[in-house]
Amino acid sequence: MVLKRFTKMETKSVNDLVFGQAANPVEYGFDVKLGVGEVIPNIKVAPAEGSETSVEGMVATCKNIAFSACDRAAAIGLPTLQIEQEHVAQQTKSAEISAKTTAVQVEQLEELHDKYGTKASLMSTIADIREEDMGGLRGSDFDVKMDESFEACAENGASILCVETIGGKVVSDYGIARGDIRAILYGIGVLGSIDMGYMWPKIVDIASKYDYCVPGGDTDCAQANTAMFLGGGLTSKNVSHTLAAITRAIAGARSLVAIECGATGPTKDCGYENPIVKAIGGVPICAEGKNATCAHSDLMGNLAAAVVDCWSNESVYNREEMGGPTTGVWLQSLGYECALMNTATKMGEEETLRDMYTLADKYRDPQALVIAYDNAYRIGESIVADGEDIYLRSRAAALEACDIINEAVDAKKMYLTRFERDTLDSAQKTIEQLPEEQDKFVKTCIKRYGRKVKEHDPSQYEL
Amino acid sequence: MVLKRFTKMETKSVNDLVFGQAANPVEYGFDVKLGVGEVIPNIKVAPAEGSETSVEGMVATCKNIAFSACDRAAAIGLPTLQIEQEHVAQQTKSAEISAKTTAVQVEQLEELHDKYGTKASLMSTIADIREEDMGGLRGSDFDVKMDESFEACAENGASILCVETIGGKVVSDYGIARGDIRAILYGIGVLGSIDMGYMWPKIVDIASKYDYCVPGGDTDCAQANTAMFLGGGLTSKNVSHTLAAITRAIAGARSLVAIECGATGPTKDCGYENPIVKAIGGVPICAEGKNATCAHSDLMGNLAAAVVDCWSNESVYNREEMGGPTTGVWLQSLGYECALMNTATKMGEEETLRDMYTLADKYRDPQALVIAYDNAYRIGESIVADGEDIYLRSRAAALEACDIINEAVDAKKMYLTRFERDTLDSAQKTIEQLPEEQDKFVKTCIKRYGRKVKEHDPSQYEL
Amino acid sequence: MSESPLKKYDEAVFADNGYDDIAIRYNVKIEGPALKPEDDPEVAEILPQEEGVKRDLALTVLYGDKEECDAQVQAALDAGEDPIDLINNALMKGMDGVSALYTKGEFFLPDLMLAGDAMMSGVALCEEKLGHKSDTKAPVMTFAVEGDPHDIGKNLIVMFLNANGYDAVDLGRDVPTAEVVKQAQENEPVLMTATALMTTTMTEFAKIAAALQEAGIDTPIGCGGGAVRRDFVEESPQTFYGVEAYHVPKLADAIVDDGKTWEDIRNEYSDIVGEYVAAYS
Amino acid sequence: MSESPLKKYDEAVFADNGYDDIAIRYNVKIEGPALKPEDDPEVAEILPQEEGVKRDLALTVLYGDKEECDAQVQAALDAGEDPIDLINNALMKGMDGVSALYTKGEFFLPDLMLAGDAMMSGVALCEEKLGHKSDTKAPVMTFAVEGDPHDIGKNLIVMFLNANGYDAVDLGRDVPTAEVVKQAQENEPVLMTATALMTTTMTEFAKIAAALQEAGIDTPIGCGGGAVRRDFVEESPQTFYGVEAYHVPKLADAIVDDGKTWEDIRNEYSDIVGEYVAAYS
Ligand SMILES: [Zn+2]
Ligand SMILES: [Zn+2]
Ligand SMILES: [Zn+2]
């Protein structure tokens, strides 16, 4: 399949990048419309431990989650409810479980829609159960099982199909732990993009068969989020936050591939690179931040909301709080944040709120800085300038991120530790010295990482 | 003690009512200043079950909470951290436990302050362990124990002393369950106010002995929040939300008494009547809303932030989430919300954000409507107009709330169910027919509720 | 006062779809047409059909009018009506109607409380005439645990029990464990409910269960309240987690009519109370 | 592109106290003066004092320079240096310096990883010369549980073990329980670590513990990873909850040197790892 690469920006101006609005809106589920103004909550709850051991267990836990979500949505007057079912491996491996867990949640959402008129939808995120060194990425049993799971979900009423593909992870993991930007660029920009080009046409085909269903998007969870999570807080001492910032910019070039294959958004919540994808592709995005602290800590809890269309809590244990089931607790926090955004939009002050969200974090950390919507737009422009070549555009994104950080440092807005400063300088120097041709770069990388990363198998990427 | 009743508004204009700013700022703890612009997070975690059985258990759980809070504050770059220690009964009953749990948390906060320069403080909320029918409100063993606990906390470094007094609860509980507005007015407006007038001069005296410590404030948790919690969500079928709204207005007249006794704020988080108190008394307030869903569900998650100075999560179990200890998880959500407000203030857009917060909930429910800051200011004005008389001002607040709701209904902005409509009409009619003199009202109430509420003992209020 | 700063946004906020773009008052949105309570088809089935003293009496309960109820009961008794007949076929029928409307969402807590007050007062008058207590289904004991001064949840339980023909033995609030054991020995309840608001008072549940076991009393204990969670409750034997006050009579029925044990209740809670309960699935 | 819409707020946001009113980069704020790693007083104590091949070698590890390290080791061996002496008094000393700097917050993960790569490569050359494996403190087994393809946390553990003189027996990721038992029988580790990312893979811990018990193997199992909680882990015997990857060597030391059991570790975790650990207090 020859992809239509983006070579210009779908979002015409940086100021058009704002929550709730997208150049290319999308409709799905029970009357949900994204990109035309409203921001909606996306609640996600992890199946309780032990529930994975039987079909009935999985169905019961999924029903429980959907019931509690619908109950709270009605209790507090939410205009729209989206549930995300992020598969555990056991779900994806069984078409029966995929079908039944989807059906039971869709049923609850339909009841809510019928009784109250609430707009409602279900995002089904299939687990990427493939392994590069065990079975392989293409045509393996697990690859086939994933196709079957996508089909089962769509057939049973899923509104959106998503996935977090893992192509290139074995190499980027190596690079992230060692601060090796070349490995990161190869793992994410090249290998990740190639693997998405294999997976996404299949997903788009399946979704297109059902009028209530759309192909959502992908996230670089397996790679850029590994850098972010290991990067941790300001006082952590693992991965450099400037390196994590560059990694995020590269992820923008990668996650765009889903859209190039026909995905329409909403993309996946944990893709902190989504502002770049939205800037280029004009699709509505999911995002998570200050109301996803149940799942992880980031340094951009407000900024992540600046251009969101679907606001998520990422994940939480399914159990009871004093304030009720965690499903209701976190949905309510999300729903109220959406209400704030939707109020700003009605007031005609959405740009003001967007700018508040952004400035609340822009200089908290370099990782926040590079995905601040104005900088995300800049990175987007650097990507489309080299849009036809997945390697060159990833490299351009990385260099643009370096420039953005350096400019902020020069303007005395951003301050770096020595570690952050050193790793930024060294990464920038390395990138600048990389070859101008994809072939040459790939050849060097295969030689270098074929040896250092024993799980890496270039043939899985047709390299 | 003769109290200086408020007969005019400390907050000069309704537009001066905004988060982070107060007519009468206050300083306490390690360099914390409230009311001069910055909104700060207030994290509160319930001691783990079982920890209450020993001094060591209580100290360990309190240390754990403070450690996790300080750790997260540093990790995400919060300029200020406030911890609230809301006592369980066992803490207040033992001066030793009060002292040691306070000291261990203050020690953590001081370390944070020394190492990072973080501004830091501890709010100590003593449990009201008195019971009207068993031992009594005044001079009982439990009353004395409370005094000792306040003293122990202040002596060991507490920055703020607070309490949720329960005067009048036995009568208001009766009234709330039966929709009897007269009992509510008597229980909150008269009995609650009288009891606060007994308790608060003692607390103010203790705090005044320590330069780092201030007397914060009281909340009508025991009464107005009972109405709110029983009122529940839109689909609940217990207490009427219009009645709960009137109850809240009355609570404003009551909770003001702490300020009249010398409390300086910040007041207690769960006092949803605080906007009224701030409008009249000009003191900084705590509040809770969309980031307190761990503890309870309200219908004003954003609106509650509109005029806040200290943003709280109310309470959460002390346990682990995927994102770390609940202390860190909820502190981060709070801290990020504060960052949003502080950013708006720096941008000069604090009024815009305040109005977004307010409009996001103003017409979600009548309870939200009456404490929207513009209406809270109106209710404040009605209170100070009768400021000298605790009964008349409570009645005025109740009637103003009725007017506010009716006006919004007439303007087709607020919609009511038949139940809400009927209970509003009947309450309004009842209130309008009440006597003009406090003595006469009290006499009728003693006669009526002395019989119906067996726990009620008017002598506890010097009636 | 000066004009509200919010006024300038009114036009924008109420434009187009209006406030529904922000929040929807679903309670208003789904409200059906107004109906007199006695005209509700289900209630019409429950109430005495025949015009007369028993129907009138049921209606005073339905409307929660204690004074009128007292007056009518007294008049009926004076006119020689059978007190047992009045209780079972007038007062309790009115209460059944109230429960039906509450379940449907047509009636609310104050309706229930005032009807309960009227019904209980009428029953008391009848019992005075009888010279002894009337029959109840069984005794059920209620209390808030030691250290817990909050009792509004427990008071709701008492009201639901009385309304459903149980003898609610209410020990009050802040009740020491020894007192619970003593009262359980005296009253032999079929079920007891323990309520707690705080994490540090719910630990009493385990102590109560242990004390009862030691005394050889195996009555199921329904535990609930503010900070209480199912997983915590189920760490003790003999207990189960109670979710809503109005579930209690149905749980008592399951024990009395079907011999359900506390283990059965843990396993079949949703079925017993007849609705989907998230904490039990 | 057009100018950033945020530009207009720059002046306001950076006025007065600047961005510190919103967020403070504490990592920058508390940073001490720059120091060459070998000049850190603690590291200076650890490194060979005397100028010469061993100090140079330790420095190549300290700087994570694998190629230079390989070259120097080879040259030293060719010059007749004792391989055991090189391992213990040069390569491991460099690594000890790295660990010290990491603990202080002066060194970071990549420093550790690159130093570890250099050290391990140097050790391999020495062992080649020796003709056999060098001594380690003890074998420790590591794996990600069945169904879990995530292994970066486990890889960190492996690195920390090697850096501290343990023989890390790495079973990889997605490891079936039967394989765990088999490898435990063969390798007789003093400790094993099981990692899991999801709520639905952490349930493997219980299965592994049961299978090991059945096989009569009572090696402590440190369980950790993404969604893992202490309370869940402790539902199985023989396990404890592991909080940070860098804790593992200290836990292994406690087992090897002080004979600590899994129960001891549950009770003394904070003491053993030498820091306040919130999950254990
Ligand atoms: Zn993810
Ligand atoms: Zn409260
Ligand atoms: Zn409270």
XYZ file of N, CA and C in Angstrom, chain C residues 103-244:
426
model
N -39.757 3.732 45.261
C -38.978 2.865 44.376
C -38.988 3.390 42.943
N -40.126 3.898 42.520
C -40.261 4.434 41.164
C -39.611 5.795 40.961
N -39.222 6.450 42.038
C -38.680 7.790 41.906
C -39.756 8.870 41.893
N -40.993 8.525 42.252
C -42.063 9.533 42.309
C -42.130 10.165 43.696
N -41.807 9.402 44.689
C -41.788 9.893 46.062
C -40.341 10.024 46.533
N -40.159 10.841 47.568
C -38.811 11.157 48.029
C -38.696 10.895 49.524
N -37.488 11.067 50.030
C -37.242 10.749 51.427
C -38.223 11.420 52.398
N -38.484 12.718 52.278
C -39.419 13.332 53.240
C -40.799 12.682 53.189
N -41.246 12.297 52.005
C -42.526 11.591 51.896
C -42.489 10.329 52.744
N -41.379 9.609 52.596
C -41.216 8.370 53.349
C -41.189 8.626 54.850
N -40.413 9.620 55.257
C -40.243 9.889 56.682
C -41.570 10.323 57.301
N -42.271 11.213 56.615
C -43.528 11.717 57.177
C -44.588 10.633 57.173
N -44.604 9.814 56.108
C -45.553 8.695 56.078
C -45.223 7.713 57.196
N -43.921 7.474 57.376
C -43.492 6.566 58.434
C -43.907 7.089 59.805
N -43.701 8.391 60.025
C -44.126 8.993 61.299
C -45.627 8.780 61.514
N -46.431 9.010 60.468
C -47.888 8.865 60.573
C -48.259 7.407 60.844
N -47.678 6.528 60.053
C -47.994 5.105 60.186
C -47.641 4.598 61.589
N -46.425 4.916 62.062
C -45.997 4.443 63.372
C -46.886 4.990 64.484
N -47.301 6.229 64.322
C -48.159 6.835 65.336
C -49.521 6.137 65.361
N -50.045 5.848 64.170
C -51.316 5.122 64.080
C -51.208 3.736 64.674
N -50.096 3.063 64.372
C -49.896 1.717 64.920
C -49.863 1.773 66.447
N -49.200 2.791 66.964
C -49.105 2.919 68.429
C -50.486 3.060 69.060
N -51.346 3.836 68.430
C -52.710 3.986 68.951
C -53.449 2.643 68.935
N -53.280 1.905 67.853
C -53.932 0.598 67.747
C -53.412 -0.360 68.821
N -52.092 -0.309 69.025
C -51.500 -1.212 70.013
C -51.969 -0.860 71.422
N -52.167 0.425 71.643
C -52.679 0.866 72.944
C -54.048 0.214 73.188
N -54.828 0.224 72.144
C -56.159 -0.389 72.230
C -56.049 -1.896 72.467
N -55.126 -2.520 71.688
C -54.926 -3.959 71.805
C -54.435 -4.348 73.194
N -53.637 -3.459 73.792
C -53.027 -3.783 75.078
C -51.713 -4.521 74.928
N -51.273 -4.734 73.720
C -49.950 -5.347 73.517
C -49.427 -4.953 72.139
N -48.142 -5.257 71.925
C -47.509 -4.980 70.634
C -48.178 -5.801 69.539
N -48.258 -5.232 68.385
C -48.786 -6.005 67.253
C -47.669 -6.891 66.703
N -48.047 -7.840 65.893
C -47.049 -8.748 65.336
C -46.170 -8.029 64.324
N -44.902 -8.379 64.356
C -44.007 -7.897 63.305
C -43.400 -9.119 62.655
N -42.733 -8.889 61.531
C -42.105 -10.023 60.839
C -41.006 -10.628 61.704
N -40.186 -9.761 62.282
C -39.071 -10.230 63.105
C -38.325 -9.025 63.637
N -37.544 -9.203 64.716
C -36.707 -8.084 65.173
C -35.418 -7.949 64.343
N -35.074 -6.713 64.041
C -33.793 -6.406 63.381
C -33.125 -5.314 64.207
N -31.867 -5.515 64.538
C -31.178 -4.574 65.412
C -30.336 -3.600 64.602
N -30.370 -2.330 64.989
C -29.593 -1.317 64.255
C -28.760 -0.481 65.224
N -27.568 -0.092 64.781
C -26.734 0.798 65.607
C -25.597 1.386 64.774
N -25.120 2.557 65.255
C -23.856 3.105 64.729
C -22.778 2.685 65.706
N -21.621 2.262 65.180
C -20.597 1.637 66.013
C -19.969 2.614 66.998
N -19.247 2.048 67.943
C -18.566 2.848 68.959
C -17.630 3.867 68.302
N -17.684 5.083 68.795
C -16.830 6.131 68.259
C -17.468 6.889 67.113
N -18.615 6.414 66.663
C -19.247 7.072 65.535
C -20.533 7.782 65.946
N -20.513 9.107 65.930
C -21.676 9.854 66.368
C -22.656 10.151 65.232
N -22.380 9.627 64.028
C -23.254 9.920 62.888
C -24.313 8.852 62.774
N -25.572 9.256 62.640
C -26.597 8.219 62.645
C -27.709 8.445 61.649
N -27.527 9.372 60.709
C -28.649 9.628 59.817
C -28.895 8.426 58.911
N -27.821 7.751 58.501
C -27.974 6.552 57.677
C -28.708 5.465 58.451
N -28.323 5.293 59.711
C -28.979 4.298 60.550
C -30.453 4.649 60.733
N -30.757 5.951 60.889
C -32.152 6.354 61.062
C -33.001 6.037 59.830
N -32.384 6.139 58.665
C -33.113 5.761 57.445
C -33.425 4.267 57.474
N -32.449 3.484 57.913
C -32.665 2.033 57.984
C -33.848 1.726 58.906
N -33.865 2.369 60.062
C -34.959 2.146 61.023
C -36.309 2.421 60.360
N -36.340 3.530 59.618
C -37.594 3.903 58.976
C -38.006 2.868 57.935
N -37.048 2.390 57.135
C -37.375 1.383 56.123
C -37.833 0.079 56.782
N -37.229 -0.270 57.909
C -37.620 -1.503 58.600
C -39.044 -1.403 59.127
N -39.331 -0.313 59.833
C -40.682 -0.123 60.360
C -41.719 -0.136 59.242
N -41.368 0.532 58.160
C -42.301 0.638 57.043
C -42.585 -0.713 56.412
N -41.696 -1.662 56.637
C -41.867 -2.972 56.028
C -42.257 -4.051 57.036
N -42.750 -3.620 58.190
C -43.298 -4.587 59.136
C -42.288 -5.266 60.021
N -41.054 -4.768 60.068
C -40.071 -5.331 60.980
C -40.083 -4.554 62.292
N -39.644 -5.229 63.323
C -39.482 -4.592 64.616
C -38.050 -4.076 64.700
N -37.870 -2.757 64.457
C -36.516 -2.195 64.467
C -36.090 -1.930 65.899
N -35.082 -2.672 66.350
C -34.538 -2.461 67.686
C -33.340 -1.533 67.536
N -33.553 -0.251 67.820
C -32.541 0.763 67.527
C -31.679 1.055 68.753
N -30.412 0.667 68.715
C -29.532 0.893 69.862
C -28.931 2.290 69.872
N -29.156 3.050 68.822
C -28.626 4.421 68.784
C -27.237 4.491 68.184
N -26.486 5.523 68.586
C -25.162 5.730 67.991
C -24.079 5.584 69.036
N -22.831 5.452 68.556
C -21.676 5.329 69.439
C -21.902 4.177 70.435
N -22.263 3.007 69.921
C -22.656 1.869 70.763
C -21.465 0.936 71.008
N -21.083 0.716 72.277
C -19.957 -0.174 72.575
C -20.268 -1.617 72.180
N -19.220 -2.340 71.833
C -19.361 -3.724 71.390
C -20.072 -4.592 72.432
N -19.740 -4.402 73.688
C -20.353 -5.222 74.742
C -21.866 -5.030 74.762
N -22.279 -3.797 74.516
C -23.707 -3.498 74.481
C -24.374 -4.206 73.297
N -23.671 -4.251 72.178
C -24.217 -4.941 71.001
C -24.459 -6.409 71.330
N -23.481 -7.036 71.979
C -23.617 -8.455 72.317
C -24.788 -8.660 73.276
N -24.846 -7.811 74.293
C -25.893 -7.948 75.301
C -27.275 -7.807 74.664
N -27.439 -6.811 73.844
C -28.733 -6.573 73.209
C -29.072 -7.684 72.215
N -28.052 -8.227 71.567
C -28.306 -9.322 70.633
C -28.808 -10.546 71.378
N -28.237 -10.772 72.568
C -28.707 -11.906 73.380
C -30.154 -11.688 73.815
N -30.486 -10.464 74.182
C -31.837 -10.181 74.661
C -32.873 -10.191 73.557
N -32.529 -9.576 72.414
C -33.540 -9.366 71.378
C -33.593 -10.434 70.295
N -32.536 -11.252 70.237
C -32.461 -12.303 69.218
C -32.890 -11.821 67.833
N -32.225 -10.801 67.309
C -32.596 -10.298 65.983
C -32.235 -11.298 64.888
N -32.922 -11.204 63.758
C -32.581 -12.072 62.619
C -31.458 -11.458 61.807
N -31.240 -10.175 62.028
C -30.228 -9.435 61.261
C -29.845 -8.239 62.111
N -28.601 -7.808 62.021
C -28.287 -6.522 62.635
C -27.511 -5.674 61.642
N -27.673 -4.358 61.753
C -26.924 -3.471 60.864
C -26.020 -2.577 61.703
N -24.752 -2.521 61.273
C -23.757 -1.698 61.948
C -23.310 -0.632 60.953
N -23.368 0.635 61.358
C -22.950 1.683 60.442
C -21.773 2.462 61.020
N -20.921 2.946 60.113
C -19.725 3.699 60.498
C -19.433 4.702 59.395
N -18.926 5.860 59.786
C -18.664 6.889 58.781
C -17.200 6.964 58.400
N -16.307 6.595 59.301
C -14.894 6.868 59.105
C -14.088 5.588 58.919
N -12.905 5.729 58.301
C -12.010 4.572 58.157
C -11.613 4.037 59.517
N -11.520 4.924 60.501
C -11.031 4.494 61.805
C -12.145 4.089 62.765
N -13.387 4.146 62.327
C -14.433 3.543 63.155
C -14.941 2.258 62.515
N -14.735 2.125 61.187
C -15.224 0.898 60.566
C -14.435 -0.315 61.051
N -13.292 -0.084 61.671
C -12.545 -1.205 62.240
C -13.312 -1.877 63.383
N -14.340 -1.203 63.891
C -15.187 -1.815 64.928
C -15.910 -3.069 64.420
N -16.192 -3.097 63.105
C -16.931 -4.241 62.558
C -16.260 -5.562 62.966
N -14.945 -5.621 62.809
C -14.218 -6.849 63.103
C -14.343 -7.204 64.582
N -14.275 -6.173 65.434
C -14.368 -6.437 66.872
C -15.750 -6.967 67.244
N -16.770 -6.383 66.629
C -18.139 -6.822 66.907
C -18.334 -8.269 66.453
N -17.856 -8.562 65.243
C -18.005 -9.933 64.730
C -17.306 -10.922 65.668
N -16.114 -10.563 66.114
C -15.367 -11.457 67.001
C -16.106 -11.667 68.317
N -16.620 -10.588 68.886
C -17.324 -10.680 70.168
C -18.590 -11.526 70.035
N -19.299 -11.359 68.921
C -20.512 -12.143 68.712
C -20.173 -13.620 68.544
N -19.109 -13.888 67.791
C -18.712 -15.287 67.601
C -18.387 -15.925 68.940
N -17.671 -15.173 69.768
C -17.310 -15.695 71.076
C -18.543 -15.991 71.915
N -19.568 -15.149 71.735
C -20.804 -15.360 72.490
C -21.717 -16.381 71.810
N -21.235 -16.949 70.709
C -22.019 -17.967 70.026
C -23.218 -17.433 69.259
N -23.156 -16.178 68.885
C -24.270 -15.581 68.130
C -23.842 -15.415 66.681
N -24.593 -16.040 65.769
C -24.141 -15.986 64.382
C -25.059 -15.166 63.479
N -25.796 -14.246 64.064
C -26.667 -13.361 63.286
C -25.865 -12.595 62.227
N -26.358 -12.558 60.993
C -25.646 -11.780 59.976
C -25.574 -10.300 60.359
N -24.426 -9.674 60.073
C -24.245 -8.254 60.352
C -24.056 -7.508 59.036
N -24.997 -6.661 58.708
C -24.851 -5.819 57.526
C -24.071 -4.578 57.903
N -22.942 -4.338 57.243
C -22.073 -3.216 57.591
C -22.045 -2.213 56.444
N -22.219 -0.940 56.786
C -22.185 0.068 55.735
C -21.937 1.441 56.310
N -21.950 2.439 55.445
C -21.747 3.820 55.871
C -20.634 4.496 55.093
N -20.447 5.779 55.363
C -19.534 6.667 54.630
C -18.315 6.056 53.983
N -17.317 5.731 54.781
C -16.024 5.321 54.219
C -15.927 3.818 54.027
N -17.021 3.099 54.266
C -16.964 1.640 54.283
C -16.882 1.066 52.865
N -16.025 0.051 52.716
C -15.869 -0.634 51.436
C -16.169 -2.118 51.608
N -16.639 -2.728 50.536
C -16.956 -4.143 50.592
C -15.740 -4.989 50.966
N -14.601 -4.738 50.332
C -13.442 -5.599 50.583
C -13.026 -5.552 52.056
N -13.151 -4.387 52.657
C -12.789 -4.280 54.068
C -13.777 -5.052 54.941
N -15.060 -4.877 54.675
C -16.084 -5.574 55.477
C -15.879 -7.078 55.425
N -15.607 -7.581 54.216
C -15.571 -9.037 54.046
C -14.330 -9.692 54.652
N -13.464 -8.884 55.237
C -12.341 -9.486 55.958
C -12.805 -10.149 57.257
N -13.985 -9.787 57.737
C -14.519 -10.410 58.955
C -15.602 -11.415 58.597
N -15.688 -12.501 59.379
C -16.769 -13.451 59.139
C -18.105 -12.863 59.590
N -19.178 -13.479 59.120
C -20.517 -13.171 59.647
C -21.071 -11.842 59.125
N -20.260 -11.115 58.373
C -20.667 -9.787 57.902
C -21.004 -9.807 56.419
N -21.667 -8.749 55.974
C -21.737 -8.459 54.542
C -21.801 -6.940 54.397
N -21.484 -6.481 53.196
C -21.458 -5.050 52.936
C -22.844 -4.592 52.485
N -23.421 -3.641 53.205
C -24.739 -3.122 52.845
C -24.598 -1.831 52.066
N -25.300 -1.731 50.936
C -25.060 -0.621 50.016
C -26.045 0.536 50.227
N -27.334 0.230 50.285
C -28.337 1.282 50.428
C -29.246 0.967 51.614
